[in-house]
Amino acid sequence: MSAKIIDGKALAARIKHELAEKVKAEGIKCTLAVVIVGDDPASRVYVNGKKSDCAEIGIESRELALPKETTQDELLKLINDLNHDDSVDGILVQLPLPKHINEEVIINNISPLKDVDAFHPTNVGKIMIGNYNFLPCTPAGVLDLIDETGTDLTGKHCVVVGRSNIVGKPQAMLLLHKNATVTICHSKTTNLKEVCRQADVLVVAVGRAEMIDAEYIKPGAVVIDVGMNRLEDGRLVGDVDFASANEVAGYITPVPGGVGPMTRATLMRNVIKAKNLN
Ligand code: NDP
């Protein structure tokens, strides 16, 4: 029997609609500054998507597009100006940045109160403690998707494949805060298949196209595919081999239309939250 599809696109649309109603009803006025350096086509698509989400909800977006030759000092000066600009509530620097700019230095210089991506070490620490200003966008979107299945995470074994700072690690923390028993896997994990097969909830963020197939999945498990991989033929696929996993899982997210839209919806929540922090 096929798994039930968790429709991230529909859920994100619902959340954005609710946010738009809130902004309208409460007369909220907030602004997101979106900084893009260079002309990476994928980054341009992401920035346009975020601007269109803002417009849909009634949030003002201010794009600051800088040439790829921009120096680190010039970018830091802009970040500093935005940190002190009272008309800006949230700051988002689209990653990746050109190679000559140190992303860590830039992230560390965004005011934690305007860091709507929740990448600043202060916000990462707050996520660890469980007392956060901002939810990490992708991991929070994953929790909402799991919630859609009606799964109570208490006592469940959740396996997260991937330990990046933006997905795997914060994901594990959020699941832990929901009282799940969490295992984090990575490229050095031995017996990955066996570990994954123990998961009631399997969250996959490895960045390897269609790596996780049915053999990694416990029958009936909830499978959340964070991966986004563009194949040579132009197709966008996840880290999970959807066709085979779909035959074993209880619930599964599609790619596209799963985690991606939820990441964007959480970002919009964070921008509205930032309004009250600044
Ligand atoms: P990273 O490359 O930063 O991290 C990948 C992780 O996967 C690492 O921890 C790595 O382990 C682990 N890994 C790699 N190969 C294997 C393997 N063979 N077995 C087990 N673990 C492995 O990626 P991100 O976390 O940034 O992103 C992961 C995926 O999610 C990508 O496809 C990305 O495009 C997508 N993504 C999607 C988002 C969305 O909104 N839908 C948002 C962010 C990311 P190690 O640490 O040992 O190297």
Coordinates of C-alpha atoms and ligand atoms in Angstrom, one line a residue:
M1 CA 0.0 0.0 0.0
S2 CA 1.2 3.5 -0.8
A3 CA 2.1 6.0 1.9
K4 CA 0.0 9.0 2.7
I5 CA 1.5 12.2 1.2
I6 CA 2.1 15.1 3.6
D7 CA 1.3 18.1 1.5
G8 CA 3.8 20.8 2.5
K9 CA 2.6 23.2 -0.2
A10 CA -1.0 23.1 1.1
L11 CA 0.1 23.4 4.8
A12 CA 2.4 26.3 4.0
A13 CA -0.4 28.1 2.1
R14 CA -2.6 27.7 5.1
I15 CA 0.0 29.1 7.5
K16 CA 0.7 32.0 5.2
H17 CA -3.0 32.7 4.9
E18 CA -3.3 32.8 8.8
L19 CA -0.3 35.1 9.0
A20 CA -1.8 37.4 6.4
E21 CA -5.0 37.6 8.4
K22 CA -3.0 38.3 11.6
V23 CA -1.0 41.1 9.9
K24 CA -4.2 42.6 8.6
A25 CA -6.3 42.3 11.8
E26 CA -3.5 43.6 14.1
G27 CA -2.2 46.3 11.7
I28 CA 1.3 44.8 11.9
K29 CA 3.9 46.7 9.9
C30 CA 7.2 44.9 9.5
T31 CA 10.1 44.8 7.1
L32 CA 12.5 42.1 6.0
A33 CA 15.8 43.2 4.4
V34 CA 16.9 40.6 1.9
V35 CA 20.6 40.8 1.0
I36 CA 21.9 39.0 -2.1
V37 CA 25.5 39.2 -3.3
G38 CA 26.3 38.1 -6.8
D39 CA 24.2 36.6 -9.5
D40 CA 23.8 32.9 -8.6
P41 CA 20.6 31.8 -10.4
A42 CA 19.4 29.5 -7.6
S43 CA 19.9 32.3 -5.0
R44 CA 17.9 34.7 -7.2
V45 CA 15.0 32.1 -7.3
Y46 CA 15.1 31.8 -3.5
V47 CA 15.2 35.6 -3.0
N48 CA 12.3 36.1 -5.4
G49 CA 10.3 33.4 -3.5
K50 CA 10.9 35.1 -0.2
K51 CA 9.9 38.5 -1.6
S52 CA 6.7 37.1 -3.0
D53 CA 5.8 35.4 0.3
C54 CA 6.3 38.8 2.0
A55 CA 4.0 40.5 -0.5
E56 CA 1.4 37.8 0.0
I57 CA 1.3 38.3 3.8
G58 CA 1.6 42.0 3.9
I59 CA 5.2 42.2 5.0
E60 CA 7.4 44.8 3.4
S61 CA 10.5 43.4 1.8
R62 CA 13.6 45.5 0.9
E63 CA 16.0 43.9 -1.5
L64 CA 19.7 44.9 -1.3
A65 CA 21.4 43.4 -4.3
L66 CA 25.2 43.7 -4.3
P67 CA 27.6 42.8 -7.1
K68 CA 29.7 39.7 -6.7
E69 CA 32.9 41.7 -6.3
T70 CA 31.5 43.2 -3.0
T71 CA 34.2 42.9 -0.3
Q72 CA 33.6 41.4 3.1
D73 CA 34.1 44.8 4.7
E74 CA 31.5 46.4 2.4
L75 CA 29.0 43.7 3.3
L76 CA 29.8 44.0 7.0
K77 CA 29.2 47.8 6.8
L78 CA 25.8 47.1 5.2
I79 CA 24.9 44.6 7.9
N80 CA 25.9 47.1 10.5
D81 CA 23.7 49.8 8.9
L82 CA 20.7 47.4 8.8
N83 CA 21.3 46.3 12.4
H84 CA 20.9 50.0 13.4
D85 CA 18.0 50.8 11.0
D86 CA 14.8 51.0 13.1
S87 CA 12.7 50.5 10.0
V88 CA 14.2 47.0 9.5
D89 CA 12.9 44.2 11.6
G90 CA 14.5 41.1 10.1
I91 CA 17.7 40.6 8.1
L92 CA 18.3 37.7 5.7
V93 CA 21.5 37.2 3.9
Q94 CA 21.0 34.7 1.1
L95 CA 23.6 31.9 1.2
P96 CA 25.9 30.9 -0.4
L97 CA 28.0 34.0 -0.5
P98 CA 30.9 34.4 -3.0
K99 CA 34.0 32.4 -1.9
H100 CA 36.0 35.5 -0.8
I101 CA 33.4 36.3 1.9
N102 CA 33.5 34.3 5.1
E103 CA 29.9 33.4 5.8
E104 CA 30.5 32.7 9.5
V105 CA 31.8 36.2 10.0
I106 CA 28.8 37.7 8.2
I107 CA 26.3 35.6 10.2
N108 CA 28.0 36.5 13.5
N109 CA 27.6 40.2 12.7
I110 CA 23.8 40.1 12.2
S111 CA 22.0 41.3 15.3
P112 CA 20.6 38.2 17.0
L113 CA 17.3 40.1 17.3
K114 CA 17.0 40.5 13.6
D115 CA 18.4 37.1 12.6
V116 CA 15.3 35.6 11.2
D117 CA 17.2 32.5 9.8
A118 CA 18.3 31.7 13.4
F119 CA 21.8 31.1 12.3
H120 CA 23.6 33.4 14.8
P121 CA 25.4 31.5 17.6
T122 CA 23.2 33.2 20.2
N123 CA 20.1 31.9 18.5
V124 CA 21.7 28.5 17.9
G125 CA 22.4 28.4 21.7
K126 CA 18.9 29.4 22.5
I127 CA 17.6 26.6 20.3
M128 CA 19.8 24.2 22.3
I129 CA 18.3 25.5 25.6
G130 CA 14.8 25.4 24.2
N131 CA 14.1 29.1 24.9
Y132 CA 14.1 30.6 21.4
N133 CA 13.4 33.9 19.8
F134 CA 13.4 32.4 16.4
L135 CA 12.6 28.8 15.2
P136 CA 15.2 27.4 12.8
C137 CA 13.2 27.6 9.5
T138 CA 13.7 24.1 8.0
P139 CA 13.6 22.1 11.2
A140 CA 10.5 23.9 12.4
G141 CA 8.8 23.3 9.1
V142 CA 9.6 19.6 9.5
L143 CA 7.9 19.5 12.9
D144 CA 4.8 21.1 11.5
L145 CA 4.8 18.4 8.7
I146 CA 5.1 15.6 11.3
D147 CA 2.3 17.2 13.3
E148 CA 0.1 17.0 10.2
T149 CA 0.3 13.2 10.5
G150 CA -1.2 13.3 14.0
T151 CA 2.0 11.6 15.4
D152 CA 2.7 12.3 19.0
L153 CA 6.5 12.4 19.2
T154 CA 6.7 11.5 22.9
G155 CA 8.9 8.4 23.2
K156 CA 9.2 7.9 19.5
H157 CA 12.5 7.0 18.0
C158 CA 13.4 9.7 15.5
V159 CA 16.5 9.3 13.3
V160 CA 17.9 12.4 11.6
V161 CA 20.3 11.7 8.8
G162 CA 22.7 14.7 8.5
R163 CA 24.4 16.8 11.1
S164 CA 24.7 20.2 9.4
N165 CA 24.3 23.4 11.5
I166 CA 21.3 24.6 9.6
V167 CA 19.3 21.3 9.4
G168 CA 20.5 18.2 11.1
K169 CA 21.7 19.5 14.5
P170 CA 18.8 22.0 15.2
Q171 CA 16.4 19.3 13.9
A172 CA 17.6 16.9 16.5
M173 CA 17.2 19.5 19.2
L174 CA 13.6 20.3 18.2
L175 CA 12.7 16.7 18.2
L176 CA 14.3 16.2 21.6
H177 CA 12.3 19.1 23.0
K178 CA 9.2 17.2 21.8
N179 CA 10.3 14.3 24.0
A180 CA 11.4 12.0 21.1
T181 CA 14.4 9.7 21.5
V182 CA 16.8 11.0 18.8
T183 CA 19.6 9.5 16.9
I184 CA 21.8 11.6 14.6
C185 CA 23.5 9.9 11.7
H186 CA 26.2 11.3 9.4
S187 CA 28.8 10.1 6.8
K188 CA 30.8 8.2 9.4
T189 CA 27.8 6.3 10.9
T190 CA 28.2 2.5 10.6
N191 CA 25.2 0.4 9.7
L192 CA 23.2 3.4 8.5
K193 CA 20.5 1.2 7.0
E194 CA 19.9 -0.7 10.2
V195 CA 19.8 2.5 12.3
C196 CA 17.3 4.2 9.9
R197 CA 15.2 1.0 9.9
Q198 CA 14.6 1.5 13.6
A199 CA 13.1 5.0 13.1
D200 CA 9.4 5.7 13.8
V201 CA 10.2 9.1 12.2
L202 CA 13.0 9.4 9.7
V203 CA 14.2 12.9 8.7
V204 CA 16.7 12.9 5.8
A205 CA 19.0 15.8 5.1
V206 CA 22.1 14.4 3.4
G207 CA 22.2 16.3 0.1
R208 CA 22.6 13.0 -2.0
A209 CA 19.9 12.5 -4.6
E210 CA 17.6 9.6 -3.8
M211 CA 20.0 7.9 -1.5
I212 CA 17.5 6.6 1.0
D213 CA 15.3 3.9 -0.4
A214 CA 12.8 1.4 0.9
E215 CA 15.5 -0.7 2.6
Y216 CA 16.2 2.1 5.1
I217 CA 12.6 2.5 6.1
K218 CA 10.6 0.7 8.8
P219 CA 7.1 -0.2 7.5
G220 CA 4.6 2.6 8.5
A221 CA 7.3 5.1 9.4
V222 CA 6.9 8.9 8.9
V223 CA 9.5 9.9 6.3
I224 CA 10.5 13.6 5.9
D225 CA 12.7 14.4 3.0
V226 CA 14.6 17.7 3.4
G227 CA 16.8 17.1 0.4
M228 CA 16.7 19.2 -2.8
N229 CA 18.9 18.0 -5.6
R230 CA 18.8 19.2 -9.2
L231 CA 19.6 16.3 -11.6
E232 CA 21.3 16.8 -14.9
D233 CA 18.0 16.3 -16.7
G234 CA 16.7 19.3 -14.8
R235 CA 14.4 17.3 -12.4
L236 CA 14.3 18.3 -8.7
V237 CA 14.5 15.3 -6.4
G238 CA 15.0 14.7 -2.7
D239 CA 17.4 12.6 -0.7
V240 CA 14.8 9.8 -0.5
D241 CA 14.0 7.6 -3.4
F242 CA 10.3 8.5 -3.4
A243 CA 9.0 5.6 -5.6
S244 CA 10.4 2.8 -3.4
A245 CA 10.0 4.6 -0.1
N246 CA 6.4 5.3 -0.9
E247 CA 5.7 1.6 -0.9
V248 CA 6.9 1.1 2.7
A249 CA 6.4 4.4 4.6
G250 CA 3.2 5.3 6.4
Y251 CA 3.6 9.0 5.6
I252 CA 6.0 10.7 3.2
T253 CA 6.8 14.2 2.0
P254 CA 7.2 14.9 -1.7
V255 CA 10.0 16.9 -3.4
P256 CA 9.1 19.4 -4.5
G257 CA 6.1 20.4 -2.4
G258 CA 7.2 19.1 1.0
V259 CA 9.8 20.7 3.3
G260 CA 10.7 23.6 0.9
P261 CA 7.4 25.6 1.2
M262 CA 7.4 25.0 5.0
T263 CA 10.9 26.5 5.4
R264 CA 9.6 29.7 3.7
A265 CA 6.4 29.8 5.8
T266 CA 8.5 29.5 9.0
L267 CA 10.7 32.4 7.8
M268 CA 7.6 34.6 7.5
R269 CA 6.6 33.7 11.1
N270 CA 10.0 34.7 12.2
V271 CA 9.8 38.1 10.5
I272 CA 6.5 38.9 12.3
K273 CA 8.1 37.7 15.6
A274 CA 11.1 40.0 14.9
K275 CA 8.8 43.0 14.9
N276 CA 8.2 42.4 18.7
L277 CA 11.8 42.0 19.5
N278 CA 13.2 45.2 18.0
Ligands
NDP1 P1 25.2 19.5 4.3 O1 26.0 19.1 3.1 O2 25.7 20.7 5.1 O3 25.2 18.3 5.3 C1 24.9 17.0 4.8 C2 25.0 16.0 6.0 O4 24.7 14.7 5.5 C3 26.3 16.0 6.7 O5 26.2 15.9 8.1 C4 27.0 14.7 6.1 O6 27.8 14.0 7.1 C5 25.8 13.8 5.9 N1 26.0 12.8 4.9 C6 26.6 13.0 3.6 N2 26.7 11.9 3.0 C7 26.2 10.9 3.8 C8 26.1 9.5 3.7 N3 26.5 8.8 2.7 N4 25.6 8.8 4.8 C9 25.2 9.5 5.9 N5 25.3 10.8 6.0 C10 25.8 11.5 5.0 O7 23.7 19.7 3.8 P2 22.5 20.5 4.5 O8 22.1 20.0 5.8 O9 22.7 21.9 4.3 O10 21.3 20.1 3.4 C11 20.9 18.7 3.2 C12 20.0 18.7 2.1 O11 18.8 19.4 2.4 C13 20.5 19.2 0.8 O12 19.9 18.5 -0.3 C14 19.9 20.6 0.7 O13 19.7 21.1 -0.6 C15 18.6 20.4 1.4 N6 18.0 21.6 2.1 C16 16.7 21.8 1.9 C17 16.1 22.9 2.5 C18 14.6 23.1 2.3 O14 14.1 24.1 2.6 N7 13.9 22.1 1.7 C19 16.8 23.8 3.4 C20 18.2 23.4 3.6 C21 18.8 22.3 3.0 P3 29.2 14.6 7.6 O15 28.8 15.7 8.6 O16 29.8 13.5 8.3 O17 29.9 15.2 6.4

